[in-house]
Amino acid sequence: MKPALLPWALLLLATALGPGPGPTAGSMMGGKDFVVRHFKMSSPTDASVICRFKDSIQTLGHVDSSGQVHCVSPLLYESGRIPFTVSLDNGHSFPRAGTWLAVHPNKVSMMEKSELVNETRWQYYGTANTSGNLSLTWHVKSLPTQTITIELWGYEETGMPYSQEWTAKWSYLYPLATHIPNSGSFTFTPKPAPPSYQRWRVGALRIIDSKNYAGQKDVQALWTNDHALAWHLSDDFREDPVAWARTQCQAWEELEDQLPNFLEELPDCPCTLTQARADSGRFFTDYGCDMEQGSVCTYHPGAVHCVRSVQASLRYGSGQQCCYTADGTQLLTADSSGGSTPDRGHDWGAPPFRTPPRVPSMSHWLYDVLSFYYCCLWAPDCPRYMQRRPSNDCRNYRPPRLASAFGDPHFVTFDGTNFTFNGRGEYVLLEAALTDLRVQARAQPGTMSNGTETRGTGLTAVAVQEGNSDVVEVRLANRTGGLEVLLNQEVLSFTEQSWMDLKGMFLSVAAGDRVSIMLASGAGLEVSVQGPFLSVSVLLPEKFLTHTHGLLGTLNNDPTDDFTLHSGRVLPPGTSPQELFLFGANWTVHNASSLLTYDSWFLVHNFLYQPKHDPTFEPLFPSETTLNPSLAQEAAKLCGDDHFCNFDVAATGSLSTGTATRVAHQLHQRRMQSLQPVVSCGWLAPPPNGQKEGNRYLAGSTIYFHCDNGYSLAGAETSTCQADGTWSSPTPKCQPGRSYAVLLGIIFGGLAVVAAVALVYVLLRRRKGNTHVWGAQP
């Protein structure tokens, strides 16, 4: 008897009929005219289109000449998936529902916004040596109209911080130009704004069709990046920007001292650059200082790469930032103005968004970036800023634990156990009741060069959910051989953006062949294409210790219990490959709890209606692998002592598959090396009235101390970070008086003078008494 038709099978019917508006993306600033997918009128109509976002925000849409329905996205104070509905009867009914994806302004395609030419110049305008004209450009096709208006909008947050009255607001201020040709560029000479607009210090420019009235909300528009509005500030700023900025820095300082301490709940920074880049579940590249984009680190001189904590802190919605030098050393604010600075407002915002300090980008601008301009960029008072934004060192950082599956497929558990399981079906890679984390995978046979199926399998789909989060599935695309990403069983498009804020997770796609999934618990997944199959890496923070089960083992620092069955029975480490095959089969997914999608007849008939573990499939075991002599010789040369690589060449007859497995295995090993724990002794202060050499505080590092002129060193000249996390010597003192080195120099210098005088005296005496020695030569 066949099982009842499940919701996944119904997707086949829904797709054929058209599921209504599909997810479309654009800036959270709004103004994008987008076509509602799968919703087309049979003929043009004069119906009034209203688009309603989040049940409360309404914008006007339209039906074009081809019958396609359009909406305009609204100005929002949040990022992520926003539900919307569409009405064709002037708001009496809203029969169609869909999803709009609001994207952080800095992650929007340049085709969809206007660019400030030399943006740094805009933000320094009015300071020393920065004056003249400013320019902006845009893509004319992105705003199809003959004439345009360019407006300035300002952002502010008012009310008592951390109270219910604390509110965020974008306001239209004034136009820069009206009814000008839509040429794709505009240049002007800034003038100080009237006093009534001076309270806005950060904002953005908006370009709209001139047919709209000034400040009209939720119309098609192009926005610039948000930025410091130096160019519109008062004459007082231009006459003495340093004095003006110092006043603002002091006011910010006074406010900060009244606000709660958000530093205590931030995660610790990784100790090294390699750790920071490998810990992709909890930290992600900071777009403002990215070594893959040339390391243009405007706010962190001396750094080559920074990362930000993925998740905002629970109570205050704050964020951590960690920056590193070229040699991989964490750069601290106590040593350099380019050091890592934590953020009162997380740059990416924090649920439930909309209210300060959780508004993506903008809260961060007001409380962390604009104040940096006041204290560090427009005035030389950076120590005042750094005192309230000190770097977090890494003494309490604990790297995540790593497990991987790749190739034919081979598994490396969290505790380091290696094994191969060639099942055909759908299996539990990981279950963790701690956060109700579930990771499942589908394995299918490979194909030989002659078209026949191999007796080995590989992963073709991986799905994950944590608690009541969205479900994300990454699978091999049938046609392209690349990756296909599904969100709650619907295929996603990444043509407009590569980053998504989802329910309970963040999703990032790199170059179409690697997907990173960052979960609210700090767990992370990376799925990539390696040869004919998927490779998956799972990162778990230390809090998951003793809480995991599945094919990736029991995370508890004990590799002997990694082969634990559902029943709790443990197979010993020396278990045969045949018994391990039964272990793998024991972790079969059930239909009722499956996260995977069945949106083709092939998947329905082969995985939904069939046993989740195919009992008829006969796998290839290591003892059965044989190669002809010529292929064996090539495999030995290619694989060396990598037994996973050798096995896959034998199982598939393909050297390229063996190469892909070897590469995936090497990537796992390199990442394991990057995540090795290191010992940090923490920051060591220089002595008052002295200096120190060195800014590396890991085990084996040595710091050197010197005193200023007029002071002598009391204590050890060096201190070394020891394996137990303590310094060999405390910071010495610099006492008034000449240093011992200087005194010794004087003493030895005096002795040298005395010796020189004595030598001259002796030589002169010899010359006087021995003219035959010193006289002229014959």
PDB file of C-alpha atoms in Angstrom, residues 206-468:
ATOM      1  CA  ARG A 206      17.052  59.531  -3.142  1.00  0.00           C
ATOM      2  CA  ILE A 207      16.417  59.940  -6.878  1.00  0.00           C
ATOM      3  CA  ILE A 208      12.777  59.834  -8.057  1.00  0.00           C
ATOM      4  CA  ASP A 209      10.723  60.617 -11.153  1.00  0.00           C
ATOM      5  CA  SER A 210       9.933  64.339 -11.208  1.00  0.00           C
ATOM      6  CA  LYS A 211       6.221  63.581 -11.666  1.00  0.00           C
ATOM      7  CA  ASN A 212       6.129  62.611  -7.978  1.00  0.00           C
ATOM      8  CA  TYR A 213       5.792  65.348  -5.394  1.00  0.00           C
ATOM      9  CA  ALA A 214       8.743  66.107  -3.104  1.00  0.00           C
ATOM     10  CA  GLY A 215       9.133  63.586  -0.319  1.00  0.00           C
ATOM     11  CA  GLN A 216       6.420  61.275  -1.672  1.00  0.00           C
ATOM     12  CA  LYS A 217       6.809  57.923   0.040  1.00  0.00           C
ATOM     13  CA  ASP A 218       7.079  54.475  -1.511  1.00  0.00           C
ATOM     14  CA  VAL A 219       7.538  55.433  -5.145  1.00  0.00           C
ATOM     15  CA  GLN A 220      10.084  53.987  -7.553  1.00  0.00           C
ATOM     16  CA  ALA A 221      13.479  55.361  -6.522  1.00  0.00           C
ATOM     17  CA  LEU A 222      17.237  54.884  -6.410  1.00  0.00           C
ATOM     18  CA  TRP A 223      19.009  55.474  -3.093  1.00  0.00           C
ATOM     19  CA  THR A 224      22.664  56.134  -2.325  1.00  0.00           C
ATOM     20  CA  ASN A 225      24.472  54.454   0.551  1.00  0.00           C
ATOM     21  CA  ASP A 226      23.787  55.954   3.951  1.00  0.00           C
ATOM     22  CA  HIS A 227      26.651  58.250   4.936  1.00  0.00           C
ATOM     23  CA  ALA A 228      27.839  60.981   7.289  1.00  0.00           C
ATOM     24  CA  LEU A 229      26.345  64.280   6.100  1.00  0.00           C
ATOM     25  CA  ALA A 230      29.488  66.381   6.509  1.00  0.00           C
ATOM     26  CA  TRP A 231      28.686  68.231   3.282  1.00  0.00           C
ATOM     27  CA  HIS A 232      25.443  69.728   4.608  1.00  0.00           C
ATOM     28  CA  LEU A 233      26.637  70.720   8.090  1.00  0.00           C
ATOM     29  CA  SER A 234      26.705  74.311   9.344  1.00  0.00           C
ATOM     30  CA  ASP A 235      29.228  77.112   8.886  1.00  0.00           C
ATOM     31  CA  ASP A 236      30.435  76.377  12.430  1.00  0.00           C
ATOM     32  CA  PHE A 237      31.607  72.982  11.225  1.00  0.00           C
ATOM     33  CA  ARG A 238      33.358  74.385   8.165  1.00  0.00           C
ATOM     34  CA  GLU A 239      35.047  77.198  10.090  1.00  0.00           C
ATOM     35  CA  ASP A 240      36.579  74.867  12.696  1.00  0.00           C
ATOM     36  CA  PRO A 241      35.704  71.204  12.043  1.00  0.00           C
ATOM     37  CA  VAL A 242      38.077  69.931  14.755  1.00  0.00           C
ATOM     38  CA  ALA A 243      36.530  72.028  17.516  1.00  0.00           C
ATOM     39  CA  TRP A 244      33.000  71.207  16.275  1.00  0.00           C
ATOM     40  CA  ALA A 245      33.773  67.467  16.165  1.00  0.00           C
ATOM     41  CA  ARG A 246      35.351  67.535  19.632  1.00  0.00           C
ATOM     42  CA  THR A 247      32.140  68.996  21.039  1.00  0.00           C
ATOM     43  CA  GLN A 248      30.115  66.216  19.411  1.00  0.00           C
ATOM     44  CA  CYS A 249      32.581  63.581  20.633  1.00  0.00           C
ATOM     45  CA  GLN A 250      32.216  64.838  24.186  1.00  0.00           C
ATOM     46  CA  ALA A 251      28.414  64.786  23.924  1.00  0.00           C
ATOM     47  CA  TRP A 252      28.539  61.193  22.623  1.00  0.00           C
ATOM     48  CA  GLU A 253      30.889  60.281  25.484  1.00  0.00           C
ATOM     49  CA  GLU A 254      28.457  61.672  28.055  1.00  0.00           C
ATOM     50  CA  LEU A 255      25.562  59.751  26.501  1.00  0.00           C
ATOM     51  CA  GLU A 256      27.557  56.511  26.375  1.00  0.00           C
ATOM     52  CA  ASP A 257      28.361  56.754  30.070  1.00  0.00           C
ATOM     53  CA  GLN A 258      24.620  56.801  30.821  1.00  0.00           C
ATOM     54  CA  LEU A 259      23.793  53.739  28.697  1.00  0.00           C
ATOM     55  CA  PRO A 260      24.005  50.075  29.753  1.00  0.00           C
ATOM     56  CA  ASN A 261      27.237  48.156  29.302  1.00  0.00           C
ATOM     57  CA  PHE A 262      26.680  46.001  26.221  1.00  0.00           C
ATOM     58  CA  LEU A 263      30.236  44.616  26.107  1.00  0.00           C
ATOM     59  CA  GLU A 264      29.649  41.891  28.684  1.00  0.00           C
ATOM     60  CA  GLU A 265      27.343  39.793  26.489  1.00  0.00           C
ATOM     61  CA  LEU A 266      29.436  39.822  23.301  1.00  0.00           C
ATOM     62  CA  PRO A 267      31.204  36.683  22.043  1.00  0.00           C
ATOM     63  CA  ASP A 268      34.975  36.468  22.314  1.00  0.00           C
ATOM     64  CA  CYS A 269      36.998  37.126  19.169  1.00  0.00           C
ATOM     65  CA  PRO A 270      38.975  34.316  17.524  1.00  0.00           C
ATOM     66  CA  CYS A 271      42.688  34.555  18.353  1.00  0.00           C
ATOM     67  CA  THR A 272      43.992  34.384  14.775  1.00  0.00           C
ATOM     68  CA  LEU A 273      42.917  35.288  11.279  1.00  0.00           C
ATOM     69  CA  THR A 274      42.786  31.621  10.258  1.00  0.00           C
ATOM     70  CA  GLN A 275      40.461  30.848  13.180  1.00  0.00           C
ATOM     71  CA  ALA A 276      38.247  33.812  12.308  1.00  0.00           C
ATOM     72  CA  ARG A 277      37.867  32.731   8.690  1.00  0.00           C
ATOM     73  CA  ALA A 278      37.285  29.083   9.613  1.00  0.00           C
ATOM     74  CA  ASP A 279      34.649  29.800  12.300  1.00  0.00           C
ATOM     75  CA  SER A 280      32.026  30.606   9.667  1.00  0.00           C
ATOM     76  CA  GLY A 281      29.042  29.653  11.815  1.00  0.00           C
ATOM     77  CA  ARG A 282      29.633  32.503  14.283  1.00  0.00           C
ATOM     78  CA  PHE A 283      31.678  35.063  12.307  1.00  0.00           C
ATOM     79  CA  PHE A 284      31.394  36.434   8.779  1.00  0.00           C
ATOM     80  CA  THR A 285      33.492  38.762   6.658  1.00  0.00           C
ATOM     81  CA  ASP A 286      33.042  42.477   7.359  1.00  0.00           C
ATOM     82  CA  TYR A 287      32.436  44.036   3.933  1.00  0.00           C
ATOM     83  CA  GLY A 288      34.282  47.173   5.132  1.00  0.00           C
ATOM     84  CA  CYS A 289      37.600  45.291   5.501  1.00  0.00           C
ATOM     85  CA  ASP A 290      37.753  42.208   3.302  1.00  0.00           C
ATOM     86  CA  MET A 291      41.052  40.686   2.138  1.00  0.00           C
ATOM     87  CA  GLU A 292      39.264  39.060  -0.808  1.00  0.00           C
ATOM     88  CA  GLN A 293      38.236  42.536  -1.978  1.00  0.00           C
ATOM     89  CA  GLY A 294      41.624  44.193  -1.618  1.00  0.00           C
ATOM     90  CA  SER A 295      41.633  44.935   2.137  1.00  0.00           C
ATOM     91  CA  VAL A 296      40.379  48.525   1.823  1.00  0.00           C
ATOM     92  CA  CYS A 297      40.095  48.990   5.593  1.00  0.00           C
ATOM     93  CA  THR A 298      39.201  52.687   5.895  1.00  0.00           C
ATOM     94  CA  TYR A 299      38.247  52.505   9.569  1.00  0.00           C
ATOM     95  CA  HIS A 300      40.941  49.994  10.561  1.00  0.00           C
ATOM     96  CA  PRO A 301      44.364  51.083   9.327  1.00  0.00           C
ATOM     97  CA  GLY A 302      46.892  48.317   9.773  1.00  0.00           C
ATOM     98  CA  ALA A 303      44.301  45.551   9.395  1.00  0.00           C
ATOM     99  CA  VAL A 304      43.880  43.386   6.297  1.00  0.00           C
ATOM    100  CA  HIS A 305      40.682  41.597   7.306  1.00  0.00           C
ATOM    101  CA  CYS A 306      37.832  41.969   9.789  1.00  0.00           C
ATOM    102  CA  VAL A 307      34.927  39.736  10.707  1.00  0.00           C
ATOM    103  CA  ARG A 308      31.671  40.454  12.520  1.00  0.00           C
ATOM    104  CA  SER A 309      29.704  38.209  14.833  1.00  0.00           C
ATOM    105  CA  VAL A 310      26.842  36.796  12.791  1.00  0.00           C
ATOM    106  CA  GLN A 311      24.252  36.964  15.554  1.00  0.00           C
ATOM    107  CA  ALA A 312      23.462  40.104  17.522  1.00  0.00           C
ATOM    108  CA  SER A 313      23.530  39.825  21.313  1.00  0.00           C
ATOM    109  CA  LEU A 314      20.200  38.812  22.823  1.00  0.00           C
ATOM    110  CA  ARG A 315      19.538  41.646  25.254  1.00  0.00           C
ATOM    111  CA  TYR A 316      21.000  44.723  23.575  1.00  0.00           C
ATOM    112  CA  GLY A 317      21.176  43.717  19.896  1.00  0.00           C
ATOM    113  CA  SER A 318      24.893  44.528  19.827  1.00  0.00           C
ATOM    114  CA  GLY A 319      27.661  43.146  17.635  1.00  0.00           C
ATOM    115  CA  GLN A 320      31.275  42.029  17.902  1.00  0.00           C
ATOM    116  CA  GLN A 321      33.999  42.953  15.432  1.00  0.00           C
ATOM    117  CA  CYS A 322      37.446  41.365  15.173  1.00  0.00           C
ATOM    118  CA  CYS A 323      40.264  42.691  12.941  1.00  0.00           C
ATOM    119  CA  TYR A 324      43.593  41.117  12.007  1.00  0.00           C
ATOM    120  CA  THR A 325      46.962  42.127  10.596  1.00  0.00           C
ATOM    121  CA  ALA A 326      48.721  40.521   7.629  1.00  0.00           C
ATOM    122  CA  ASP A 327      50.539  38.031   9.883  1.00  0.00           C
ATOM    123  CA  GLY A 328      47.226  36.874  11.375  1.00  0.00           C
ATOM    124  CA  THR A 329      47.501  38.761  14.687  1.00  0.00           C
ATOM    125  CA  GLN A 330      44.366  40.252  16.205  1.00  0.00           C
ATOM    126  CA  LEU A 331      44.610  44.056  16.206  1.00  0.00           C
ATOM    127  CA  LEU A 332      43.469  45.617  19.492  1.00  0.00           C
ATOM    128  CA  THR A 333      42.312  49.195  20.089  1.00  0.00           C
ATOM    129  CA  ALA A 334      44.639  49.339  23.110  1.00  0.00           C
ATOM    130  CA  ASP A 335      47.526  49.160  20.633  1.00  0.00           C
ATOM    131  CA  SER A 336      46.153  50.885  17.533  1.00  0.00           C
ATOM    132  CA  SER A 337      43.286  53.086  16.355  1.00  0.00           C
ATOM    133  CA  GLY A 338      42.785  50.447  13.665  1.00  0.00           C
ATOM    134  CA  GLY A 339      41.867  47.790  16.214  1.00  0.00           C
ATOM    135  CA  SER A 340      38.695  45.739  16.477  1.00  0.00           C
ATOM    136  CA  THR A 341      35.762  47.784  17.784  1.00  0.00           C
ATOM    137  CA  PRO A 342      32.521  46.273  19.179  1.00  0.00           C
ATOM    138  CA  ASP A 343      29.200  47.840  18.188  1.00  0.00           C
ATOM    139  CA  ARG A 344      26.305  48.985  20.337  1.00  0.00           C
ATOM    140  CA  GLY A 345      24.124  48.507  17.268  1.00  0.00           C
ATOM    141  CA  HIS A 346      24.875  45.389  15.198  1.00  0.00           C
ATOM    142  CA  ASP A 347      25.498  46.485  11.603  1.00  0.00           C
ATOM    143  CA  TRP A 348      23.117  43.814  10.302  1.00  0.00           C
ATOM    144  CA  GLY A 349      20.419  44.645  12.826  1.00  0.00           C
ATOM    145  CA  ALA A 350      18.616  42.216  15.105  1.00  0.00           C
ATOM    146  CA  PRO A 351      15.098  40.790  15.356  1.00  0.00           C
ATOM    147  CA  PRO A 352      12.509  42.095  15.948  1.00  0.00           C
ATOM    148  CA  PHE A 353      14.122  45.013  14.073  1.00  0.00           C
ATOM    149  CA  ARG A 354      12.282  48.335  13.477  1.00  0.00           C
ATOM    150  CA  THR A 355      13.135  49.847  16.890  1.00  0.00           C
ATOM    151  CA  PRO A 356      16.562  51.160  17.998  1.00  0.00           C
ATOM    152  CA  PRO A 357      19.225  49.956  18.320  1.00  0.00           C
ATOM    153  CA  ARG A 358      18.127  47.038  16.109  1.00  0.00           C
ATOM    154  CA  VAL A 359      17.571  48.824  12.780  1.00  0.00           C
ATOM    155  CA  PRO A 360      19.985  47.321  10.241  1.00  0.00           C
ATOM    156  CA  SER A 361      22.835  49.655   9.248  1.00  0.00           C
ATOM    157  CA  MET A 362      21.246  52.821  10.639  1.00  0.00           C
ATOM    158  CA  SER A 363      21.453  52.158  14.401  1.00  0.00           C
ATOM    159  CA  HIS A 364      25.059  51.121  13.854  1.00  0.00           C
ATOM    160  CA  TRP A 365      25.695  54.389  12.018  1.00  0.00           C
ATOM    161  CA  LEU A 366      24.328  56.556  14.824  1.00  0.00           C
ATOM    162  CA  TYR A 367      25.960  54.869  17.805  1.00  0.00           C
ATOM    163  CA  ASP A 368      29.175  53.449  16.400  1.00  0.00           C
ATOM    164  CA  VAL A 369      30.194  54.978  13.059  1.00  0.00           C
ATOM    165  CA  LEU A 370      29.178  58.635  13.319  1.00  0.00           C
ATOM    166  CA  SER A 371      30.827  58.840  16.725  1.00  0.00           C
ATOM    167  CA  PHE A 372      33.994  57.425  15.125  1.00  0.00           C
ATOM    168  CA  TYR A 373      33.910  60.374  12.708  1.00  0.00           C
ATOM    169  CA  TYR A 374      33.499  62.819  15.603  1.00  0.00           C
ATOM    170  CA  CYS A 375      36.304  61.427  17.744  1.00  0.00           C
ATOM    171  CA  CYS A 376      38.757  59.856  15.289  1.00  0.00           C
ATOM    172  CA  LEU A 377      38.325  61.129  11.723  1.00  0.00           C
ATOM    173  CA  TRP A 378      37.222  64.743  12.140  1.00  0.00           C
ATOM    174  CA  ALA A 379      39.067  65.340  15.445  1.00  0.00           C
ATOM    175  CA  PRO A 380      42.251  63.749  16.854  1.00  0.00           C
ATOM    176  CA  ASP A 381      40.550  62.377  19.982  1.00  0.00           C
ATOM    177  CA  CYS A 382      40.491  58.687  19.124  1.00  0.00           C
ATOM    178  CA  PRO A 383      41.565  57.440  22.595  1.00  0.00           C
ATOM    179  CA  ARG A 384      38.275  58.757  23.945  1.00  0.00           C
ATOM    180  CA  TYR A 385      36.374  56.634  21.437  1.00  0.00           C
ATOM    181  CA  MET A 386      38.500  53.532  21.963  1.00  0.00           C
ATOM    182  CA  GLN A 387      38.016  53.735  25.728  1.00  0.00           C
ATOM    183  CA  ARG A 388      34.304  53.087  25.170  1.00  0.00           C
ATOM    184  CA  ARG A 389      34.766  50.670  22.280  1.00  0.00           C
ATOM    185  CA  PRO A 390      37.667  48.499  23.524  1.00  0.00           C
ATOM    186  CA  SER A 391      38.636  45.392  21.600  1.00  0.00           C
ATOM    187  CA  ASN A 392      37.784  42.051  23.078  1.00  0.00           C
ATOM    188  CA  ASP A 393      40.818  39.803  23.246  1.00  0.00           C
ATOM    189  CA  CYS A 394      40.574  36.047  22.797  1.00  0.00           C
ATOM    190  CA  ARG A 395      41.481  34.566  26.192  1.00  0.00           C
ATOM    191  CA  ASN A 396      38.065  32.910  26.498  1.00  0.00           C
ATOM    192  CA  TYR A 397      37.580  32.015  22.830  1.00  0.00           C
ATOM    193  CA  ARG A 398      36.903  28.345  22.102  1.00  0.00           C
ATOM    194  CA  PRO A 399      37.014  27.211  18.461  1.00  0.00           C
ATOM    195  CA  PRO A 400      34.022  25.260  17.147  1.00  0.00           C
ATOM    196  CA  ARG A 401      34.188  21.523  16.473  1.00  0.00           C
ATOM    197  CA  LEU A 402      34.201  20.323  12.879  1.00  0.00           C
ATOM    198  CA  ALA A 403      32.769  17.268  11.132  1.00  0.00           C
ATOM    199  CA  SER A 404      32.603  16.601   7.386  1.00  0.00           C
ATOM    200  CA  ALA A 405      31.131  14.288   4.759  1.00  0.00           C
ATOM    201  CA  PHE A 406      32.401  14.141   1.173  1.00  0.00           C
ATOM    202  CA  GLY A 407      33.185  11.894  -1.737  1.00  0.00           C
ATOM    203  CA  ASP A 408      31.759   8.379  -1.958  1.00  0.00           C
ATOM    204  CA  PRO A 409      30.681   9.300   0.850  1.00  0.00           C
ATOM    205  CA  HIS A 410      33.296   9.411   3.590  1.00  0.00           C
ATOM    206  CA  PHE A 411      32.676  10.772   7.059  1.00  0.00           C
ATOM    207  CA  VAL A 412      34.962  12.443   9.583  1.00  0.00           C
ATOM    208  CA  THR A 413      33.106  12.790  12.897  1.00  0.00           C
ATOM    209  CA  PHE A 414      33.377  15.611  15.423  1.00  0.00           C
ATOM    210  CA  ASP A 415      35.719  13.459  17.495  1.00  0.00           C
ATOM    211  CA  GLY A 416      37.888  12.549  14.497  1.00  0.00           C
ATOM    212  CA  THR A 417      36.659   9.057  13.581  1.00  0.00           C
ATOM    213  CA  ASN A 418      36.919   8.210   9.859  1.00  0.00           C
ATOM    214  CA  PHE A 419      34.619   5.789   8.047  1.00  0.00           C
ATOM    215  CA  THR A 420      32.882   5.161   4.712  1.00  0.00           C
ATOM    216  CA  PHE A 421      29.153   4.460   4.330  1.00  0.00           C
ATOM    217  CA  ASN A 422      27.799   3.736   0.845  1.00  0.00           C
ATOM    218  CA  GLY A 423      24.073   3.696   1.449  1.00  0.00           C
ATOM    219  CA  ARG A 424      21.436   4.676  -1.086  1.00  0.00           C
ATOM    220  CA  GLY A 425      18.729   6.703   0.648  1.00  0.00           C
ATOM    221  CA  GLU A 426      18.190   9.584   3.063  1.00  0.00           C
ATOM    222  CA  TYR A 427      20.017   9.754   6.372  1.00  0.00           C
ATOM    223  CA  VAL A 428      20.427  11.784   9.559  1.00  0.00           C
ATOM    224  CA  LEU A 429      23.817  13.461   9.581  1.00  0.00           C
ATOM    225  CA  LEU A 430      23.166  15.238  12.848  1.00  0.00           C
ATOM    226  CA  GLU A 431      20.519  15.616  15.516  1.00  0.00           C
ATOM    227  CA  ALA A 432      20.974  17.814  18.595  1.00  0.00           C
ATOM    228  CA  ALA A 433      18.089  18.110  21.037  1.00  0.00           C
ATOM    229  CA  LEU A 434      19.808  21.085  22.697  1.00  0.00           C
ATOM    230  CA  THR A 435      18.457  23.421  20.003  1.00  0.00           C
ATOM    231  CA  ASP A 436      16.378  20.920  18.009  1.00  0.00           C
ATOM    232  CA  LEU A 437      19.000  21.049  15.263  1.00  0.00           C
ATOM    233  CA  ARG A 438      18.536  18.563  12.411  1.00  0.00           C
ATOM    234  CA  VAL A 439      20.763  18.013   9.385  1.00  0.00           C
ATOM    235  CA  GLN A 440      19.703  15.410   6.811  1.00  0.00           C
ATOM    236  CA  ALA A 441      21.230  14.239   3.539  1.00  0.00           C
ATOM    237  CA  ARG A 442      20.288  12.272   0.434  1.00  0.00           C
ATOM    238  CA  ALA A 443      22.805   9.827  -1.072  1.00  0.00           C
ATOM    239  CA  GLN A 444      22.566   8.487  -4.620  1.00  0.00           C
ATOM    240  CA  PRO A 445      24.796   6.232  -6.726  1.00  0.00           C
ATOM    241  CA  GLY A 446      27.405   7.729  -9.013  1.00  0.00           C
ATOM    242  CA  THR A 447      27.666   7.056 -12.736  1.00  0.00           C
ATOM    243  CA  MET A 448      30.500   5.330 -14.580  1.00  0.00           C
ATOM    244  CA  SER A 449      31.891   6.717 -17.840  1.00  0.00           C
ATOM    245  CA  ASN A 450      29.840   4.097 -19.717  1.00  0.00           C
ATOM    246  CA  GLY A 451      26.612   5.300 -18.085  1.00  0.00           C
ATOM    247  CA  THR A 452      26.158   2.466 -15.599  1.00  0.00           C
ATOM    248  CA  GLU A 453      25.613   3.126 -11.889  1.00  0.00           C
ATOM    249  CA  THR A 454      28.526   2.651  -9.516  1.00  0.00           C
ATOM    250  CA  ARG A 455      28.349   0.595  -6.337  1.00  0.00           C
ATOM    251  CA  GLY A 456      29.359   3.726  -4.474  1.00  0.00           C
ATOM    252  CA  THR A 457      27.083   6.634  -3.560  1.00  0.00           C
ATOM    253  CA  GLY A 458      27.551  10.291  -2.778  1.00  0.00           C
ATOM    254  CA  LEU A 459      25.588  13.140  -1.210  1.00  0.00           C
ATOM    255  CA  THR A 460      23.267  14.950  -3.627  1.00  0.00           C
ATOM    256  CA  ALA A 461      21.169  17.013  -1.170  1.00  0.00           C
ATOM    257  CA  VAL A 462      21.574  18.387   2.362  1.00  0.00           C
ATOM    258  CA  ALA A 463      18.782  20.021   4.409  1.00  0.00           C
ATOM    259  CA  VAL A 464      18.859  21.787   7.774  1.00  0.00           C
ATOM    260  CA  GLN A 465      16.441  23.220  10.314  1.00  0.00           C
ATOM    261  CA  GLU A 466      16.916  24.435  13.879  1.00  0.00           C
ATOM    262  CA  GLY A 467      13.880  24.762  16.113  1.00  0.00           C
ATOM    263  CA  ASN A 468      11.158  26.566  14.179  1.00  0.00           C
TER     264      ASN A 468
END
